[in-house]
XYZ file of C-alpha atoms in Angstrom:
399
model
C 93.295 83.257 117.440
C 95.155 80.259 116.057
C 98.748 79.738 117.030
C 101.574 78.867 114.671
C 102.095 75.143 114.980
C 105.801 75.190 114.166
C 108.340 75.513 116.949
C 111.929 76.738 117.026
C 113.137 73.447 118.504
C 113.737 71.886 115.109
C 117.102 70.804 113.766
C 118.848 73.226 111.419
C 120.106 71.770 108.132
C 122.135 74.769 107.030
C 125.027 72.684 105.749
C 122.796 70.903 103.268
C 120.892 74.157 102.607
C 117.585 72.283 102.525
C 114.918 70.276 104.366
C 111.112 70.381 104.359
C 108.519 72.114 106.527
C 104.766 72.679 106.708
C 102.526 75.738 106.860
C 99.225 76.602 108.494
C 96.249 78.701 107.406
C 93.314 80.267 109.158
C 90.205 82.360 108.713
C 90.567 85.840 107.189
C 90.681 88.936 109.348
C 89.673 92.331 108.033
C 91.457 95.546 109.007
C 90.598 99.231 109.372
C 90.992 102.307 107.298
C 92.499 104.914 109.599
C 94.913 107.820 109.282
C 98.553 106.679 109.348
C 100.747 108.526 111.787
C 104.467 107.858 112.192
C 105.214 106.637 115.698
C 108.377 106.204 117.745
C 109.167 102.507 118.102
C 110.749 101.534 121.404
C 113.249 98.655 121.565
C 111.135 96.903 124.201
C 108.129 95.480 122.376
C 105.018 94.158 124.055
C 102.844 91.449 122.555
C 100.121 93.060 120.420
C 96.836 91.447 119.505
C 95.821 93.031 116.170
C 92.169 92.227 116.858
C 92.277 94.684 119.756
C 93.597 97.399 117.449
C 91.216 96.589 114.631
C 88.180 96.498 116.914
C 88.359 100.257 117.444
C 87.374 100.808 113.836
C 84.606 99.845 111.449
C 85.669 96.636 109.732
C 83.158 97.301 106.956
C 85.066 100.421 105.899
C 87.314 98.543 103.480
C 87.432 95.485 101.280
C 89.550 92.736 102.848
C 92.868 92.290 101.093
C 94.544 89.007 100.242
C 96.554 88.595 103.443
C 95.513 89.273 107.071
C 95.426 85.731 108.473
C 94.946 85.654 112.271
C 97.936 83.578 113.352
C 100.085 84.112 116.374
C 101.002 85.126 118.931
C 104.128 86.828 117.621
C 107.423 85.325 118.696
C 109.258 86.953 121.581
C 110.967 90.107 120.363
C 114.427 91.129 121.564
C 116.066 94.538 121.559
C 119.480 94.736 119.933
C 122.143 95.466 122.546
C 125.343 94.958 120.577
C 125.155 91.229 119.860
C 122.927 88.742 118.049
C 122.040 85.237 119.169
C 120.690 82.467 116.914
C 116.972 81.642 117.015
C 116.039 84.976 118.527
C 113.962 87.573 116.692
C 115.373 91.086 117.000
C 113.633 94.354 116.291
C 116.194 96.838 115.017
C 115.117 100.409 115.649
C 114.626 102.939 112.870
C 117.814 104.875 112.205
C 117.294 107.951 109.996
C 120.995 108.797 110.295
C 121.771 105.433 108.671
C 119.129 105.891 105.983
C 116.080 103.974 107.216
C 113.044 105.644 108.771
C 111.339 102.446 109.948
C 112.443 99.454 112.010
C 113.161 95.981 110.724
C 113.114 92.444 112.106
C 116.167 90.185 111.970
C 116.365 86.444 112.730
C 119.543 84.323 112.633
C 119.775 80.519 112.247
C 122.064 78.304 114.320
C 124.652 77.953 111.576
C 125.450 80.357 108.741
C 127.762 78.908 106.072
C 130.496 81.196 104.782
C 129.412 82.944 101.594
C 125.724 82.782 102.462
C 123.346 85.714 101.996
C 120.612 87.420 103.955
C 117.098 86.483 102.807
C 114.851 89.547 102.522
C 111.071 89.610 102.313
C 109.286 93.004 102.339
C 106.350 93.112 104.751
C 102.906 92.910 103.165
C 99.840 92.701 105.375
C 97.173 94.182 103.097
C 96.089 96.688 105.759
C 95.486 100.144 104.322
C 95.993 102.981 106.797
C 96.251 100.701 109.822
C 98.005 101.906 112.986
C 101.719 101.249 112.840
C 101.488 98.701 115.684
C 99.380 96.532 113.394
C 102.019 96.551 110.651
C 104.609 95.816 113.328
C 102.661 92.838 114.637
C 102.128 91.293 111.223
C 105.723 91.867 110.146
C 106.807 89.988 113.266
C 104.479 87.114 112.391
C 105.708 87.068 108.793
C 109.370 87.289 109.761
C 109.083 84.325 112.101
C 107.365 82.373 109.341
C 110.114 83.384 106.908
C 112.675 81.996 109.330
C 110.760 78.745 109.824
C 110.061 78.214 106.122
C 113.443 79.271 104.752
C 116.062 80.747 107.079
C 116.613 77.866 109.490
C 116.649 75.372 106.635
C 118.940 77.283 104.281
C 121.312 78.765 106.854
C 120.356 82.327 105.933
C 119.576 85.215 108.275
C 116.138 86.628 107.440
C 115.240 90.306 107.346
C 111.852 91.968 107.096
C 111.309 95.729 107.030
C 108.286 97.204 108.773
C 106.997 99.678 106.218
C 103.595 101.343 106.704
C 100.817 101.589 104.134
C 99.543 105.079 104.894
C 96.461 106.996 103.901
C 97.468 110.531 102.950
C 95.854 113.518 101.308
C 95.988 114.002 97.549
C 95.844 111.797 94.441
C 98.174 109.167 95.908
C 95.844 108.696 98.859
C 96.848 105.076 99.301
C 100.643 105.199 99.347
C 101.366 101.574 98.504
C 104.875 101.275 99.905
C 104.464 97.505 100.290
C 104.428 97.170 96.489
C 107.137 99.793 95.768
C 104.816 101.699 93.437
C 105.698 104.809 91.483
C 104.038 106.955 94.146
C 106.258 105.338 96.772
C 109.364 105.944 94.664
C 108.509 109.628 94.197
C 107.167 110.467 97.689
C 108.504 113.726 99.160
C 107.858 112.972 102.825
C 111.213 111.716 104.191
C 109.393 109.016 106.187
C 108.138 107.415 102.993
C 110.721 108.497 100.392
C 112.620 105.826 98.440
C 111.690 102.622 100.283
C 114.142 100.805 98.018
C 117.071 102.793 99.386
C 115.728 102.492 102.917
C 115.675 98.710 102.520
C 119.259 98.700 101.224
C 120.254 100.769 104.260
C 118.547 98.192 106.508
C 120.419 95.395 104.717
C 123.744 97.189 105.148
C 122.992 97.725 108.832
C 122.110 94.050 109.275
C 125.278 92.927 107.468
C 127.350 95.131 109.754
C 125.712 93.691 112.861
C 126.022 90.106 111.614
C 129.687 90.587 110.687
C 130.394 91.423 114.341
C 129.366 87.832 115.128
C 132.224 86.596 112.877
C 129.971 85.580 109.982
C 131.149 86.139 106.418
C 128.135 87.051 104.271
C 127.816 88.369 100.747
C 126.484 91.884 100.197
C 123.920 90.727 97.664
C 120.791 89.262 99.240
C 118.182 86.695 98.307
C 114.780 88.310 97.802
C 111.382 86.658 98.141
C 107.891 88.103 97.857
C 104.295 87.216 97.062
C 101.591 89.526 95.699
C 102.462 93.131 96.637
C 105.792 92.069 98.111
C 106.367 90.149 94.871
C 105.947 93.464 93.080
C 108.421 94.996 95.513
C 111.163 92.402 95.005
C 110.928 92.248 91.203
C 111.124 96.050 91.114
C 113.974 95.935 93.613
C 115.902 93.493 91.429
C 115.417 95.743 88.423
C 116.478 98.893 90.274
C 119.374 97.366 92.229
C 120.566 94.136 90.563
C 123.981 94.485 92.196
C 122.399 93.911 95.616
C 120.142 91.011 94.552
C 121.734 87.554 94.401
C 118.475 85.916 93.310
C 114.766 86.732 93.346
C 111.672 84.546 93.680
C 108.198 86.067 93.407
C 104.650 84.862 92.930
C 101.134 86.171 92.391
C 102.477 89.455 91.073
C 99.300 91.442 90.502
C 99.359 93.103 87.100
C 102.703 91.899 85.827
C 106.335 91.921 86.969
C 108.247 95.018 85.903
C 109.643 94.395 82.437
C 113.372 94.913 81.743
C 112.760 96.929 78.585
C 112.320 100.625 77.843
C 109.574 100.169 75.287
C 107.392 97.695 73.455
C 105.524 98.061 70.185
C 106.849 101.640 69.859
C 105.387 102.602 73.237
C 107.527 103.762 76.165
C 107.124 101.539 79.218
C 107.236 103.788 82.262
C 107.936 102.554 85.775
C 106.601 100.233 87.131
C 105.524 98.617 83.839
C 109.017 98.936 82.393
C 112.280 100.857 82.707
C 111.678 103.563 80.103
C 111.892 106.481 82.522
C 113.921 105.337 85.532
C 115.976 108.530 85.507
C 112.811 110.510 86.203
C 112.404 108.687 89.524
C 116.080 108.947 90.436
C 117.168 105.459 89.391
C 119.192 103.942 86.571
C 118.974 100.737 84.599
C 121.853 98.227 84.722
C 120.891 95.583 82.146
C 124.157 93.635 82.254
C 123.809 93.000 85.991
C 120.112 92.186 85.763
C 120.719 89.567 83.062
C 122.955 87.696 85.518
C 120.314 87.598 88.291
C 118.551 84.224 88.781
C 114.819 84.933 88.469
C 112.030 82.534 89.469
C 108.405 83.676 89.033
C 105.143 81.773 89.463
C 101.449 82.392 88.916
C 98.408 80.339 89.901
C 96.393 79.306 86.848
C 93.174 80.568 88.474
C 94.722 83.522 90.320
C 92.880 86.590 89.022
C 94.122 88.964 91.756
C 95.078 91.942 89.621
C 96.405 95.389 90.458
C 95.678 96.484 86.895
C 92.099 97.718 86.542
C 89.944 95.321 84.558
C 88.366 96.748 81.390
C 86.182 98.363 80.364
C 86.983 101.679 82.049
C 87.752 105.278 81.161
C 90.382 107.626 82.524
C 87.811 110.051 83.862
C 87.816 109.674 87.618
C 90.304 106.795 87.336
C 91.844 105.637 90.599
C 94.427 102.959 91.354
C 97.031 102.321 94.034
C 99.407 100.672 91.557
C 99.179 101.845 87.941
C 98.111 104.976 86.074
C 95.180 104.857 83.689
C 97.517 104.943 80.680
C 99.593 102.096 82.107
C 96.495 100.034 82.839
C 95.172 100.527 79.305
C 98.561 99.532 77.883
C 98.912 96.377 79.985
C 95.397 95.188 79.134
C 95.894 95.947 75.450
C 99.326 94.374 75.002
C 99.302 91.571 77.576
C 95.614 90.857 78.151
C 93.276 91.445 81.067
C 93.919 88.168 82.926
C 97.088 87.731 85.048
C 97.515 84.026 84.159
C 96.993 84.897 80.504
C 99.873 87.381 80.598
C 102.501 84.867 81.695
C 103.575 83.576 78.269
C 103.965 87.038 76.747
C 105.792 88.358 79.821
C 108.145 85.367 79.774
C 108.939 85.992 76.124
C 109.948 89.586 76.945
C 112.372 88.425 79.648
C 113.804 85.733 77.389
C 114.277 88.168 74.495
C 115.998 90.541 76.917
C 118.569 87.817 77.550
C 118.093 86.680 81.148
C 120.745 84.068 81.938
C 118.578 82.079 84.351
C 114.835 82.760 84.171
C 111.682 80.718 84.683
C 107.990 81.632 84.975
C 105.921 78.727 86.295
C 102.148 78.370 86.044
C 100.632 76.424 88.961
C 97.563 74.454 87.791
C 94.428 74.958 89.882
C 96.074 77.407 92.311
C 94.448 80.680 93.335
C 96.167 83.648 95.038
C 98.315 81.652 97.432
C 101.674 79.908 97.743
C 101.157 76.161 98.255
C 103.594 74.151 100.361
C 104.812 72.346 97.274
C 105.800 75.677 95.690
C 107.588 76.723 98.868
C 109.672 73.568 98.498
C 110.516 74.551 94.910
C 111.620 77.998 96.093
C 113.814 76.485 98.809
C 115.470 74.233 96.230
C 115.996 77.281 94.004
C 117.673 79.239 96.805
C 119.738 76.208 97.872
C 120.982 75.899 94.298
C 121.925 79.590 94.208
C 123.649 79.414 97.605
C 125.680 76.465 96.345
C 126.816 78.633 93.396
C 125.312 76.289 90.844
C 123.940 77.472 87.502
C 120.516 77.281 85.829
C 118.814 77.220 89.244
C 115.612 78.901 88.050
C 115.493 76.969 84.790
C 115.658 73.705 86.719
C 112.652 74.596 88.872
C 109.637 72.340 88.331
C 106.287 72.372 90.110
C 104.106 69.363 90.787
C 101.154 69.049 93.136
């Protein structure tokens, strides 16, 4: 198992909101398909090697997803005991009475400028039906990386929920919470119901804990996500624009949720559009959404797509992300290639009236976030944190 090469002994540049850092990659690791069972998470966390968990199952039982890189070990995890220290990763226990059924990780930088925001990235490990310890391990890895890539450099606390991706009985067998799908929004089981509201409850809990350390943070957070977590954050921004200071997302399989109720006389249901948000217990706030800085990107050769590729019929149709009718609509109106959809999607956002919007195409890039794009995202967030305007529009990518 390869270890993360970055260390926490690096200088924080929170005042300037920006420096540079590097990333590592490694060979892919597959994961199991196994029944998901909710488990009690103790504050004291032991180091977990996901290979040991995975090895109990048949790795050939699923198709490897886009993530699952064997990096580690996970940073030391601390239990919250009434105070938070910088450069320590805390696991905050699930608190159903506060509105969140799953734990979350929280990491604070050395210095947090007044008026800063928490940076939130939903966990996304690509492991369908894995034991909860596996999701916990990978969320810890991802949260540490989020801190190293963004938090310590921008002066922002970083938060990552630990949502499961369960296998359950019925038509929504793969409950894709990591992407905030329609099935996730309409789940009846209280453990899985309304992940968006659970994440807001986690954010409120984190803000309360951070405020006890005499830090003055805004209630609206920065959101970042790639692939399924990119789906999550764009949907989160659309559902709760008042809690989203800015959003950056890439490799959004299918297409980002569109801020319109219909197109070409066809209703756009969630998560394609906002035509029926009331049916899933949400409401659309277009005025707030138009004020949200929005930076999207797509690799020019990234064909990772959560919309089923044609030709297909609705008989026996199965998807963890879109219905058959939604898939047919997206392919018909926007095309069957994710990079090919970018121009039309951008035109919808621009016609809607987004104040600060940009959708970049990264030449020669597959389903990944290159270091150079991470630098662009950091500059975008630094611009937002400095309360400047046109932060997304100013974003430019170069290899």
